[in-house]
Short mmCIF file of C-alpha atoms in Angstrom, two decimals:
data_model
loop_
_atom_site.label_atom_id
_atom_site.label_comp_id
_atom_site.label_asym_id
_atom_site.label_seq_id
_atom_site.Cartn_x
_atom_site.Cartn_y
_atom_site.Cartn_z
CA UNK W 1 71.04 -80.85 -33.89
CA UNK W 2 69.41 -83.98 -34.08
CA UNK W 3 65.74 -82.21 -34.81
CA UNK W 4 63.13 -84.57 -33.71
CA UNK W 5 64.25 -88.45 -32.71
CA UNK W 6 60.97 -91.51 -32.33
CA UNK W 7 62.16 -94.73 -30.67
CA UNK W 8 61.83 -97.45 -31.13
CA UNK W 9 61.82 -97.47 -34.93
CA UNK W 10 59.97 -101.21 -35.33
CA UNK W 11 57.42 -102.78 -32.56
CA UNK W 12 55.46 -105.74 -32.27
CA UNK W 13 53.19 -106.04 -29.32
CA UNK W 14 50.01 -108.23 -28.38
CA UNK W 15 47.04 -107.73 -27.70
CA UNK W 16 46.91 -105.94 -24.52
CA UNK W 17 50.33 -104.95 -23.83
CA UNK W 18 50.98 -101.87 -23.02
CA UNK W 19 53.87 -99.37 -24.14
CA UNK W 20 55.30 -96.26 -24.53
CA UNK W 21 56.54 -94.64 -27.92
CA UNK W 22 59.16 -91.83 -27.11
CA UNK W 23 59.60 -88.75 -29.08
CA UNK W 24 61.91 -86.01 -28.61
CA UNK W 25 62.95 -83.05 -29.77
CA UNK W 26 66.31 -80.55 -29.35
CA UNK W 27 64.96 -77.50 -31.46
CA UNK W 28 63.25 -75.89 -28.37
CA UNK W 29 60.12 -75.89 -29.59
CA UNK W 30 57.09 -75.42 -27.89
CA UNK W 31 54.36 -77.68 -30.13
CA UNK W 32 54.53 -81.19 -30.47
CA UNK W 33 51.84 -83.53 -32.00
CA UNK W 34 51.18 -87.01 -32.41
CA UNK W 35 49.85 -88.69 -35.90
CA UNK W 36 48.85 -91.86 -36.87
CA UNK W 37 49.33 -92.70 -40.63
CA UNK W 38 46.64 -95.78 -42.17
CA UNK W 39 46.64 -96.92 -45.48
CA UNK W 40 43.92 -94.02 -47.45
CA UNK W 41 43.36 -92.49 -44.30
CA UNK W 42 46.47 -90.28 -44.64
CA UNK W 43 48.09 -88.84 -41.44
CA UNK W 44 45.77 -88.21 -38.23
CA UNK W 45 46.26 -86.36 -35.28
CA UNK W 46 45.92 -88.41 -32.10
CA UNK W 47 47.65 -85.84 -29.79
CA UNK W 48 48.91 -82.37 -29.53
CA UNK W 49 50.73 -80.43 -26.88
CA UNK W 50 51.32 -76.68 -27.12
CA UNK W 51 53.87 -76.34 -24.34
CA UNK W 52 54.74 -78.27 -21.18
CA UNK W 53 52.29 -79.12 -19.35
CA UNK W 54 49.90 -78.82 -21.42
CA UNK W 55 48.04 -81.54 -23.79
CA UNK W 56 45.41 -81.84 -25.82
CA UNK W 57 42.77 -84.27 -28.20
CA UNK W 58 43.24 -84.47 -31.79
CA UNK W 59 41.00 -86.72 -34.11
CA UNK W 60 41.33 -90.00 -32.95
CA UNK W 61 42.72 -89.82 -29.40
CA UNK W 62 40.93 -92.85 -28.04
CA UNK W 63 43.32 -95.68 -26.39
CA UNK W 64 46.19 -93.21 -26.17
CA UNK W 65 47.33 -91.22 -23.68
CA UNK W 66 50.04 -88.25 -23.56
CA UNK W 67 52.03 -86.02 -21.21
CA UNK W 68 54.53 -83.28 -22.01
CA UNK W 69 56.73 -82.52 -18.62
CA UNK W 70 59.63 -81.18 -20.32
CA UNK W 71 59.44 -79.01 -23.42
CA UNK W 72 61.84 -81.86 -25.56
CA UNK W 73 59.58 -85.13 -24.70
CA UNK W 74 56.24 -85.95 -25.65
CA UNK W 75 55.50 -89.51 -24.97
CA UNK W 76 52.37 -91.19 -25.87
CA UNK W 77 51.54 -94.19 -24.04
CA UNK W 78 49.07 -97.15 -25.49
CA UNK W 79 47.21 -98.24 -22.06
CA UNK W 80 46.21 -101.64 -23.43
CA UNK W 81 46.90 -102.46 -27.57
CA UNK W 82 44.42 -103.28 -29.61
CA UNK W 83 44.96 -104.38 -33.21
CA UNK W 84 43.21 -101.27 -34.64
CA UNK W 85 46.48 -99.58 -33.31
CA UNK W 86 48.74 -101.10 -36.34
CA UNK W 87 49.83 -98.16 -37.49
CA UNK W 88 52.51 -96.11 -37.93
CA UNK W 89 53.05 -92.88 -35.77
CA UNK W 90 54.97 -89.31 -36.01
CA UNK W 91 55.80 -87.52 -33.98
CA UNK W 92 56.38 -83.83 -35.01
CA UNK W 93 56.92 -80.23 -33.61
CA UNK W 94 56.60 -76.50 -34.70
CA UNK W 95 58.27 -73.82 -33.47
CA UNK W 96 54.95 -71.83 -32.95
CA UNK W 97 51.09 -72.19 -33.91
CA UNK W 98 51.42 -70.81 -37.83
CA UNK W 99 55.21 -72.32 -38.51
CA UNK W 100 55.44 -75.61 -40.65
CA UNK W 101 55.58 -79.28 -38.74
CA UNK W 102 59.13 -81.17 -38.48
CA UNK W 103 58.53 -84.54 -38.62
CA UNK W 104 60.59 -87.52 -36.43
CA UNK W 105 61.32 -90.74 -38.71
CA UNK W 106 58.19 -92.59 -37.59
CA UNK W 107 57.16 -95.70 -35.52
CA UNK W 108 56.14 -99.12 -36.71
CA UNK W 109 53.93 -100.65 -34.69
CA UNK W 110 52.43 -103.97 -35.37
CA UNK W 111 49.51 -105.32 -32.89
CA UNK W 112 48.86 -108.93 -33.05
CA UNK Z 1 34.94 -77.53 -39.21
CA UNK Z 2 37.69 -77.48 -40.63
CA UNK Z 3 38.39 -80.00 -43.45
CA UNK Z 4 40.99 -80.62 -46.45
CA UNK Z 5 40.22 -82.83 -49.41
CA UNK Z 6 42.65 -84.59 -51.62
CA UNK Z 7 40.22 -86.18 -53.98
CA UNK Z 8 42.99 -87.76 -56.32
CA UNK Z 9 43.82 -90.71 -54.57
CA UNK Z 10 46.47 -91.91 -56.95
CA UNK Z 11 47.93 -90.58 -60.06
CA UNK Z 12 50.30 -91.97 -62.92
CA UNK Z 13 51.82 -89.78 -65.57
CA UNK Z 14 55.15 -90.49 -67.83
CA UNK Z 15 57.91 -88.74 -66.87
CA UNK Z 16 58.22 -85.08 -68.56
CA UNK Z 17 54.70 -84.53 -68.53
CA UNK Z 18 52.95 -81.76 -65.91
CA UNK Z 19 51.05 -83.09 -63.39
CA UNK Z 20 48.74 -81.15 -60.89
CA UNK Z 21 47.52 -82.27 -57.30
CA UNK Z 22 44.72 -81.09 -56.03
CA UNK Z 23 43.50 -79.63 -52.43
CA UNK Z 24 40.71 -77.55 -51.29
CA UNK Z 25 39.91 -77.26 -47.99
CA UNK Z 26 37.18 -76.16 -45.48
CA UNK Z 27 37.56 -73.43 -42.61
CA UNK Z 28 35.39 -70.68 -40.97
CA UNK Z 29 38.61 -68.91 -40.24
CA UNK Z 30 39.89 -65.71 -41.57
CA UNK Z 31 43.38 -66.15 -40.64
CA UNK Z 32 45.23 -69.90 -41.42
CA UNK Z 33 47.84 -71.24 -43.22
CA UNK Z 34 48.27 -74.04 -45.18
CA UNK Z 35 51.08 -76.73 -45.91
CA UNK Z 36 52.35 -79.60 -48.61
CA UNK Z 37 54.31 -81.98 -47.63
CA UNK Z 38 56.26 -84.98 -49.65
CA UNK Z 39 56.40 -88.51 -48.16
CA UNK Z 40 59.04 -90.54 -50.83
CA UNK Z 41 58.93 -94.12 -50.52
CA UNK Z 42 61.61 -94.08 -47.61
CA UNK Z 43 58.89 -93.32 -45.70
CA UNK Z 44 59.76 -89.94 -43.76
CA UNK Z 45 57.88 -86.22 -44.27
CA UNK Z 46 59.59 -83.58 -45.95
CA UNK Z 47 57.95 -80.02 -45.72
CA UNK Z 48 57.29 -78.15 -48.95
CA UNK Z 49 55.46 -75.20 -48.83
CA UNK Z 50 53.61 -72.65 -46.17
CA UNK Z 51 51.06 -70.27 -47.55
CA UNK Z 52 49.22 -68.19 -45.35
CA UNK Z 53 45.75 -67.27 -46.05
CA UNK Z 54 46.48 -63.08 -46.93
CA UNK Z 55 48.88 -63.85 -49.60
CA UNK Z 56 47.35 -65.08 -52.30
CA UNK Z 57 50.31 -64.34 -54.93
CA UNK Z 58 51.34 -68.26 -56.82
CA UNK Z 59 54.68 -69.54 -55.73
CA UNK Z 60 57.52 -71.16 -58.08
CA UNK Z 61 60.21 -73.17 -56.80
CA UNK Z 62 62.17 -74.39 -59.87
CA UNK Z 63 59.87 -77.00 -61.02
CA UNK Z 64 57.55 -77.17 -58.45
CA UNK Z 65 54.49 -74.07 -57.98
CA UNK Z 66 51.29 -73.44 -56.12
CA UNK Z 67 47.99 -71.65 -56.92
CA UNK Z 68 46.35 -70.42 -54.13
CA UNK Z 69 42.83 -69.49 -54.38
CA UNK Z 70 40.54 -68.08 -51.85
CA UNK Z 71 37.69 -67.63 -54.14
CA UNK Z 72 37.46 -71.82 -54.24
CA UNK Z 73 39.61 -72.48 -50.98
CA UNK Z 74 41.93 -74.36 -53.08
CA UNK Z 75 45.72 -74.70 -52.87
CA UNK Z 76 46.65 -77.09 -55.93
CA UNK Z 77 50.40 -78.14 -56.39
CA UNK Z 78 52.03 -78.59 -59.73
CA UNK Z 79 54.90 -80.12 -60.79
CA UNK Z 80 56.56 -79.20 -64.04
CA UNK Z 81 58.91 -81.51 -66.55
CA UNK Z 82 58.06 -84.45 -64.01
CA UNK Z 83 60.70 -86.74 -63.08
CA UNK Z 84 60.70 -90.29 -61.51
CA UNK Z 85 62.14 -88.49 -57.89
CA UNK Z 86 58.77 -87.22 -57.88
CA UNK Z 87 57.16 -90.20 -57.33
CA UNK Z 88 55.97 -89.93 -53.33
CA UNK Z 89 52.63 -89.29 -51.48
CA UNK Z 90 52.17 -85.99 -51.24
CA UNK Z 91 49.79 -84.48 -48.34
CA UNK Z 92 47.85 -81.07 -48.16
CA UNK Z 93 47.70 -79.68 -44.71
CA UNK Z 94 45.45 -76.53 -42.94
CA UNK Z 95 46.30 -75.20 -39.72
CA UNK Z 96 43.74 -73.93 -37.73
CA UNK Z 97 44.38 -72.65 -34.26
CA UNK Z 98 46.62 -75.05 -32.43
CA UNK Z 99 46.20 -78.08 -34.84
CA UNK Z 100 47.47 -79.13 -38.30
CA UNK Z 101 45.15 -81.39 -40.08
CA UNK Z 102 46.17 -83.44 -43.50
CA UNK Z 103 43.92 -84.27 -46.25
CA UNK Z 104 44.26 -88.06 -46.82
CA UNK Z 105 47.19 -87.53 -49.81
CA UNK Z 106 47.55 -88.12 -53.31
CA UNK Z 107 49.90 -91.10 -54.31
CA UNK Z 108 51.53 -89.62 -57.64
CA UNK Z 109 53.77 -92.45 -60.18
CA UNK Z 110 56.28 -91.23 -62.54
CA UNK Z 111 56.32 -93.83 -64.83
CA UNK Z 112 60.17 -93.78 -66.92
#
C-alpha cells in the first residue's frame, strides 16, 4: 500500500511553461484535494474532487486546472506558470466527506 | 463562511514545560468535524486528531490532549512535558461539507 504518491518531488519551470503535477492514490478512496502551502499562509485548497468525474473550486483555484477520470489520479495541470505559483503542493485524499485527509509527500515547485 | 484561526503564529518554550496551541474557528453548520495535523521539519503531514462537532468530551493521547469547546468554537491542543520532537508546524483544520480548510498554523520551538 503505497497510500498517496506526488511526482515529481522537485520542479523548476519558467515563466510560462506549462506542466502537470501527478498525484495518486491506491487506498480507493473517493476524495482527493489539492493544496498549496506559502510561507504564513498555511495550506490552501486549490482543488477538490469528490469522486471521478467530478471536480470542484477550492480557495485559490485560479491558473490551475484539474480532472479526476479514474478514482486513483487527480492531476492538476498549471496552463501557463506564473511566479506566484512557487509553492509547494499536496495532494491528499479521504476515504469519505467527515474522515481525516492522507497527505502525499508534496511538490516543490519553483517558477522563475 | 467558514473560517479557522490560528492566531499564534510562532511559539518557543524550553523543553518540559506545557505548551497550548490555539484554534477557534467559524461555521454556520451544526454538523462538522475538525482536525490537527503535525508538519515536522521533514516537511510531510501527519494526522493527529478528528473531533466531530457532538462530542464535546477532551481527548488524551499520552502527552498530547484537546479541549473542545462549542460554547467559544474553539479546539485548543496541548502538549504536556514538551520535548524537542515536538518542534513542527502544527495546523487546525474544519471540514465543512465537501472541503477541509486549515487555519494558517502555529510554528511551535522546543528549545533543549
Amino acid at each position: 500500500n503505497a497510500g498517496v504518491t506526488q511526482t515529481p518531488k522537485f520542479q523548476v519551470l519558467k515563466t510560462g511553461q506549462s506542466m502537470t503535477l501527478q498525484c495518486a492514490q491506491d487506498m480507493n478512496h473517493e476524495y482527493m484535494s489539492w493544496y498549496r502551502q506559502d510561507p504564513g499562509m498555511g495550506l490552501r485548497l486549490i482543488h477538490y474532487s469528490v469522486g471521478a468525474g467530478i471536480t470542484d473550486q477550492g480557495e485559490v483555484p485560479n491558473g490551475y486546472n484539474v480532472s479526476r477520470s479514474t478514482t486513483e489520479d487527480f492531476p492538476l495541470r498549471l496552463l501557463s506558470a506564473a511566479p506566484s505559483q512557487t509553492s509547494v503542493y499536496f495532494c491528499a485524499s479521504r476515504p469519505g466527506q467527515a474522515n481525516e485527509q492522507f497527505f502525499g509527500p508534496g511538490t516543490r515547485l519553483t517558477v522563475l | 463562511a467558514q473560517k479557522v484561526t490560528q492566531a499564534q503564529t510562532e511559539i518557543s518554550v524550553v523543553e518540559k514545560e506545557d505548551v497550548t496551541l490555539d484554534c477557534v474557528y467559524e461555521t454556520r453548520d451544526t454538523t462538522y468535524y475538525l482536525f490537527w495535523y503535525k508538519q515536522p521539519p521533514s516537511g510531510e503531514l501527519v494526522f493527529l486528531i478528528r473531533r466531530n462537532s457532538f462530542d464535546e468530551q477532551n481527548e488524551i493521547s499520552g502527552r498530547y490532549s484537546w479541549n473542545f469547546q462549542k460554547s467559544t468554537s474553539s479546539f485548543n491542543f496541548t502538549i504536556t512535558a514538551s520535548q524537542v520532537v515536538d518542534s513542527a508546524v502544527y495546523f487546525c483544520a474544519l471540514n465543512r461539507d465537501d472541503k477541509i480548510i486549515f487555519g494558517k498554523g502555529t510554528r511551535l520551538h522546543i528549545l533543549p
